[in-house]
């Protein structure tokens, strides 16, 4: 029979023929050469292929299609493992695909130029994330907004960020050059699955939802430039929101770089963060100090600024900062206040 007539036969006929061919194949002899020439393999795309190519094909996965873009063609999914055709195809060399086997193939092809199937490949890793021995997804490629490929750690997901009792999109806070993940990733699931999916993208695949810190522990360009996108008051409020995460990722040099970011103080002038103070406590007696423009400066939630060498309480460091500021001041300096500071030191 040619392929067309072969495909028209009933399932029972195919099973009967497969049983006979399996016995012929396993018995050895000259039958194998003839069997290899037959178009026996029924594929998931509806086509039939010759048995000679069996080693190039796989059995489909239970409950999940193999992602596109991998060059993998699979056998029709509805063949039971107990069927004669399944046994024959396995004897001919069709590969028994496993989730791990497919995942490893995805990672081997990650440097290819094609971007076909990247969304589905990421979903495949998510769907099988609990499978024993399954590889980590941190080497996957993802699509940005313009469908250009990138590793997860170079992309952001556009979450909502709390800001003074309201919310604002992360995209509105970061520089225009910042790359965000393609919207199709956020359309892949809904409900609780969507939240689990977003958490997985960020915790396992390294997509960013917090302004990025480089592997060196230094702040990224988008983190350093965020202060120029919004007012100092908003920048500090956003920084407060992200600081618990940033603090664990920044190195000592990274924190130093952050403390040198320039902000606008109450007096309208620009200063590095490390030269500024909160308007609280004993600092109130020095009205010419560069005070940060924050609401309720005495609130405890601003104490994180101490990590960035902002003056939040009178200590040796803040006294030296005040003296340095007074030394540059062109106004009248209270000598008694200066003496008290030296006594404090």
Coordinates of C-alpha atoms in Angstrom, one line a residue:
X1 CA 0.0 0.0 0.0
X2 CA 1.2 3.6 -0.6
X3 CA 1.1 6.1 2.3
X4 CA -2.3 7.4 1.3
X5 CA -4.0 4.0 1.3
X6 CA -2.1 2.9 4.3
X7 CA -3.5 5.9 6.3
X8 CA -7.0 5.0 5.3
X9 CA -7.0 1.6 7.0
X10 CA -8.8 1.0 10.3
X11 CA -7.1 1.1 13.6
X12 CA -7.6 -2.7 14.1
X13 CA -5.8 -3.3 10.8
X14 CA -2.8 -1.2 11.8
X15 CA -2.6 -3.0 15.1
X16 CA -2.7 -6.4 13.4
X17 CA 0.0 -5.4 10.8
X18 CA 2.2 -3.9 13.6
X19 CA 2.0 -7.2 15.5
X20 CA 3.1 -9.2 12.5
X21 CA 5.9 -6.7 11.6
X22 CA 7.2 -6.7 15.2
X23 CA 7.6 -10.5 15.2
X24 CA 9.4 -10.3 11.8
X25 CA 11.6 -7.5 13.1
X26 CA 12.6 -9.2 16.3
X27 CA 13.2 -12.5 14.5
X28 CA 16.1 -11.0 12.5
X29 CA 16.9 -12.1 9.0
X30 CA 16.5 -10.1 5.8
X31 CA 13.1 -8.7 6.8
X32 CA 14.6 -5.6 8.5
X33 CA 15.8 -4.0 5.2
X34 CA 12.3 -4.3 3.7
X35 CA 10.5 -3.1 6.9
X36 CA 12.8 0.0 7.1
X37 CA 11.4 1.1 3.7
X38 CA 7.8 1.1 4.8
X39 CA 6.0 4.3 5.7
X40 CA 4.9 2.9 9.1
X41 CA 5.3 5.9 11.4
X42 CA 2.2 7.9 12.1
X43 CA 3.3 11.4 13.2
X44 CA 1.6 14.0 15.4
X45 CA 1.3 16.4 12.4
X46 CA -0.7 13.8 10.4
X47 CA 2.1 12.7 8.1
X48 CA 3.6 9.3 7.7
X49 CA 7.3 8.6 7.7
X50 CA 9.5 5.6 6.7
X51 CA 10.7 3.3 9.4
X52 CA 14.3 4.0 8.4
X53 CA 14.0 7.5 10.1
X54 CA 12.6 6.1 13.3
X55 CA 15.6 7.2 15.4
X56 CA 15.0 10.8 14.5
X57 CA 11.6 10.9 16.1
X58 CA 10.2 10.7 19.7
X59 CA 7.1 9.5 21.4
X60 CA 5.1 12.4 22.7
X61 CA 4.9 13.3 26.4
X62 CA 1.8 12.4 28.4
X63 CA -0.4 15.4 28.9
X64 CA 2.0 18.0 27.3
X65 CA 3.0 18.8 23.7
X66 CA 6.7 19.2 23.0
X67 CA 7.5 22.9 22.3
X68 CA 8.0 24.1 18.8
X69 CA 11.4 25.4 17.5
X70 CA 13.4 22.4 18.7
X71 CA 13.5 20.4 15.5
X72 CA 11.7 17.5 17.3
X73 CA 9.0 15.6 15.5
X74 CA 6.9 13.2 17.6
X75 CA 4.7 10.2 17.0
X76 CA 1.0 10.5 17.3
X77 CA 0.2 11.1 21.0
X78 CA -2.8 8.8 21.4
X79 CA -0.9 5.5 20.9
X80 CA -1.1 3.5 24.1
X81 CA 2.2 2.0 25.4
X82 CA 0.5 -1.3 25.4
X83 CA -0.3 -1.1 21.6
X84 CA 1.5 -3.2 19.0
X85 CA 2.4 -0.1 17.1
X86 CA 4.1 1.5 20.1
X87 CA 6.1 -1.7 20.6
X88 CA 7.1 -1.8 16.9
X89 CA 8.0 1.9 16.8
X90 CA 10.2 1.4 19.9
X91 CA 11.9 -1.6 18.3
X92 CA 12.5 0.5 15.2
X93 CA 14.4 3.1 17.3
X94 CA 11.8 5.8 18.1
X95 CA 13.1 7.7 21.2
X96 CA 11.3 7.6 24.5
X97 CA 11.1 11.3 25.3
X98 CA 11.1 12.5 28.9
X99 CA 10.6 16.0 30.2
X100 CA 14.3 16.1 31.2
X101 CA 15.4 15.0 27.7
X102 CA 13.3 17.8 26.1
X103 CA 14.5 20.4 28.6
X104 CA 18.2 19.5 27.9
X105 CA 17.5 19.8 24.2
X106 CA 16.0 23.3 24.8
X107 CA 19.1 24.4 26.7
X108 CA 21.4 23.0 24.0
X109 CA 19.7 25.1 21.4
X110 CA 19.6 28.3 23.4
X111 CA 22.2 30.0 21.3
X112 CA 20.4 29.5 18.0
X113 CA 19.1 32.6 16.2
X114 CA 15.5 31.4 15.9
X115 CA 13.1 32.8 18.5
X116 CA 10.2 30.4 17.5
X117 CA 8.7 28.8 20.5
X118 CA 10.6 30.6 23.2
X119 CA 7.4 31.4 25.2
X120 CA 6.2 27.8 25.0
X121 CA 9.7 26.6 26.0
X122 CA 9.6 28.7 29.1
X123 CA 6.1 27.3 29.9
X124 CA 7.4 23.8 29.4
X125 CA 10.1 24.5 32.1
X126 CA 7.4 25.9 34.4
X127 CA 5.0 23.0 33.9
X128 CA 7.6 20.4 34.7
X129 CA 9.4 22.4 37.4
X130 CA 8.8 19.7 40.0
X131 CA 9.9 16.8 37.8
X132 CA 12.8 14.8 39.4
X133 CA 16.2 15.8 38.0
X134 CA 14.7 18.6 35.9
X135 CA 17.4 21.3 35.0
X136 CA 17.3 24.8 36.2
X137 CA 15.8 27.4 33.8
X138 CA 18.4 30.2 34.4
X139 CA 20.0 29.6 31.0
X140 CA 16.7 30.0 29.0
X141 CA 16.3 32.7 26.5
X142 CA 13.2 35.0 26.7
X143 CA 11.6 37.5 24.3
X144 CA 11.6 41.2 25.1
X145 CA 8.9 43.7 24.1
X146 CA 10.3 43.8 20.6
X147 CA 10.6 40.0 20.3
X148 CA 14.4 40.1 20.6
X149 CA 16.0 37.3 22.6
X150 CA 17.7 37.9 26.0
X151 CA 18.6 35.9 29.1
X152 CA 16.1 36.4 31.9
X153 CA 18.5 38.4 34.1
X154 CA 18.6 41.2 31.5
X155 CA 14.8 41.6 31.4
X156 CA 12.1 43.1 33.8
X157 CA 8.5 42.2 34.4
X158 CA 6.3 45.2 34.7
X159 CA 4.9 44.9 38.2
X160 CA 3.0 47.6 40.2
X161 CA 5.1 49.4 42.8
X162 CA 3.5 51.1 45.9
X163 CA 4.1 54.8 46.0
X164 CA 2.7 57.1 48.7
X165 CA -0.6 55.2 49.1
X166 CA -0.9 54.6 45.3
X167 CA 0.7 52.3 42.8
X168 CA 2.9 53.0 39.8
X169 CA 4.2 50.8 37.0
X170 CA 7.8 49.7 37.3
X171 CA 8.2 50.7 33.7
X172 CA 7.5 54.3 34.5
X173 CA 10.3 54.4 37.1
X174 CA 13.2 52.9 35.1
X175 CA 15.1 54.5 32.1
X176 CA 13.5 54.2 28.7
X177 CA 16.3 51.9 27.5
X178 CA 15.2 49.2 30.1
X179 CA 14.2 46.0 28.5
X180 CA 10.9 44.3 29.6
X181 CA 9.7 40.8 29.0
X182 CA 7.1 40.4 26.1
X183 CA 3.5 40.7 27.1
X184 CA 2.7 37.2 25.7
X185 CA 4.4 35.7 28.8
X186 CA 1.8 37.5 31.0
X187 CA -1.0 36.1 28.9
X188 CA 0.1 32.5 29.4
X189 CA -1.9 31.8 32.6
X190 CA -4.6 33.4 34.7
X191 CA -5.7 33.4 38.4
X192 CA -3.3 31.7 40.9
X193 CA -1.4 30.0 38.1
X194 CA -0.5 33.5 36.8
X195 CA 0.9 34.5 40.2
X196 CA 2.8 31.2 40.5
X197 CA 4.2 31.7 36.9
X198 CA 5.4 35.3 37.7
X199 CA 7.0 34.1 40.9
X200 CA 8.8 31.3 39.0
X201 CA 10.0 33.7 36.3
X202 CA 11.5 35.9 38.9
X203 CA 12.9 33.4 41.4
X204 CA 14.0 30.6 39.1
X205 CA 14.5 32.2 35.7
X206 CA 16.0 35.4 37.1
X207 CA 13.7 37.9 35.4
X208 CA 13.8 41.1 37.4
X209 CA 11.0 42.7 39.4
X210 CA 13.3 44.8 41.6
X211 CA 15.8 47.3 40.1
X212 CA 18.7 45.1 39.1
X213 CA 22.0 44.6 40.9
X214 CA 24.9 43.3 38.8
X215 CA 26.7 40.0 39.6
X216 CA 29.6 42.2 40.9
X217 CA 27.3 43.6 43.6
X218 CA 27.3 47.0 41.9
X219 CA 24.0 48.8 41.1
X220 CA 22.9 48.5 37.5
X221 CA 22.6 51.5 35.1
X222 CA 18.8 51.4 35.5
X223 CA 19.0 51.5 39.3
X224 CA 21.4 54.4 39.3
X225 CA 19.4 56.4 36.8
X226 CA 16.0 55.8 38.5
X227 CA 16.6 58.9 40.7
X228 CA 16.6 61.1 37.6
X229 CA 13.3 59.7 36.4
X230 CA 11.3 60.8 39.5
X231 CA 11.5 63.4 42.2
X232 CA 13.9 62.8 45.1
X233 CA 10.9 62.3 47.5
X234 CA 9.5 59.6 45.2
X235 CA 12.9 58.1 44.6
X236 CA 13.5 57.6 48.3
X237 CA 10.0 56.2 48.8
X238 CA 10.6 53.6 46.0
X239 CA 14.1 52.9 47.4
X240 CA 12.6 52.2 50.8
X241 CA 10.2 49.7 49.2
X242 CA 13.0 47.8 47.4
X243 CA 15.7 48.1 50.0
X244 CA 15.2 44.8 51.9
X245 CA 16.0 43.0 48.6
X246 CA 18.7 45.4 47.3
X247 CA 20.5 45.4 50.7
X248 CA 21.1 41.6 50.4
X249 CA 22.5 41.9 46.8
X250 CA 24.7 45.1 46.9
X251 CA 28.3 44.7 47.8
X252 CA 30.2 47.2 50.0
X253 CA 31.3 49.0 46.9
X254 CA 27.7 48.9 45.6
X255 CA 26.4 50.6 48.7
X256 CA 29.1 53.2 48.4
X257 CA 28.1 53.9 44.8
X258 CA 24.4 54.2 45.9
X259 CA 25.4 56.6 48.7
X260 CA 27.0 58.8 46.1
X261 CA 23.9 59.2 44.0
X262 CA 22.9 62.9 43.7
X263 CA 19.5 64.0 45.2
X264 CA 17.8 67.4 45.5
X265 CA 17.3 68.5 49.1
X266 CA 14.8 70.9 50.8
X267 CA 17.0 73.9 50.0
X268 CA 16.7 73.1 46.2
X269 CA 20.4 72.2 45.9
X270 CA 21.9 68.9 44.8
X271 CA 24.0 66.7 47.2
X272 CA 25.2 63.1 47.3
X273 CA 23.0 61.0 49.6
X274 CA 25.9 60.5 52.0
X275 CA 26.1 64.3 52.7
X276 CA 22.4 64.6 53.5
X277 CA 20.4 64.3 56.8
X278 CA 16.9 63.6 58.0
X279 CA 15.1 66.6 59.7
X280 CA 14.9 65.0 63.1
X281 CA 16.4 65.1 66.6
X282 CA 19.5 67.2 67.2
X283 CA 19.9 68.0 63.5
X284 CA 17.0 70.5 63.8
X285 CA 19.3 73.0 65.5
X286 CA 21.3 73.3 62.2
X287 CA 18.9 74.8 59.8
X288 CA 21.4 75.1 57.0
X289 CA 22.0 71.4 56.7
X290 CA 21.0 69.6 53.5
X291 CA 17.7 67.9 54.6
X292 CA 16.0 65.2 52.5
X293 CA 12.5 66.1 51.4
X294 CA 10.6 63.2 53.0
X295 CA 7.3 63.1 54.7
X296 CA 7.5 62.4 58.5
X297 CA 11.3 62.2 58.7
X298 CA 11.1 60.9 62.3
X299 CA 9.3 57.7 61.1
X300 CA 11.3 54.5 61.8
X301 CA 10.9 53.3 58.2
X302 CA 13.5 55.9 57.1
X303 CA 16.2 54.3 59.2
X304 CA 17.3 52.2 56.3
X305 CA 19.0 55.4 55.0
X306 CA 21.6 54.8 57.6
X307 CA 23.0 52.1 55.3
X308 CA 23.6 54.8 52.7
X309 CA 25.4 57.0 55.2
X310 CA 22.6 59.5 55.5
X311 CA 22.6 61.3 58.8
X312 CA 19.7 59.9 60.8
X313 CA 21.1 60.4 64.3
X314 CA 23.9 62.3 65.9
X315 CA 27.1 60.2 65.9
X316 CA 30.7 60.7 65.0
X317 CA 30.1 60.3 61.3
X318 CA 27.2 62.7 61.2
X319 CA 29.1 65.3 63.3
X320 CA 32.0 65.2 60.8
X321 CA 29.5 65.6 58.0
X322 CA 28.0 68.6 59.7
X323 CA 31.4 70.2 60.3
X324 CA 32.4 69.7 56.7
X325 CA 29.1 71.3 55.6
X326 CA 29.6 74.2 58.0
X327 CA 33.1 74.7 56.8
X328 CA 31.8 75.3 53.3
X329 CA 29.0 77.5 54.5
X330 CA 29.1 81.2 53.6
X331 CA 26.7 82.2 56.3
X332 CA 27.4 83.0 60.0
X333 CA 28.5 79.9 62.0
X334 CA 27.5 79.5 65.7
X335 CA 30.9 79.0 67.4
X336 CA 29.2 77.5 70.5
X337 CA 27.6 74.8 68.3
X338 CA 30.9 74.0 66.6
X339 CA 32.6 73.7 70.0
X340 CA 29.9 71.3 71.3
X341 CA 30.5 69.1 68.2
X342 CA 34.2 69.0 68.8
X343 CA 33.5 68.1 72.5
X344 CA 31.2 65.4 71.2
X345 CA 34.0 64.0 69.0

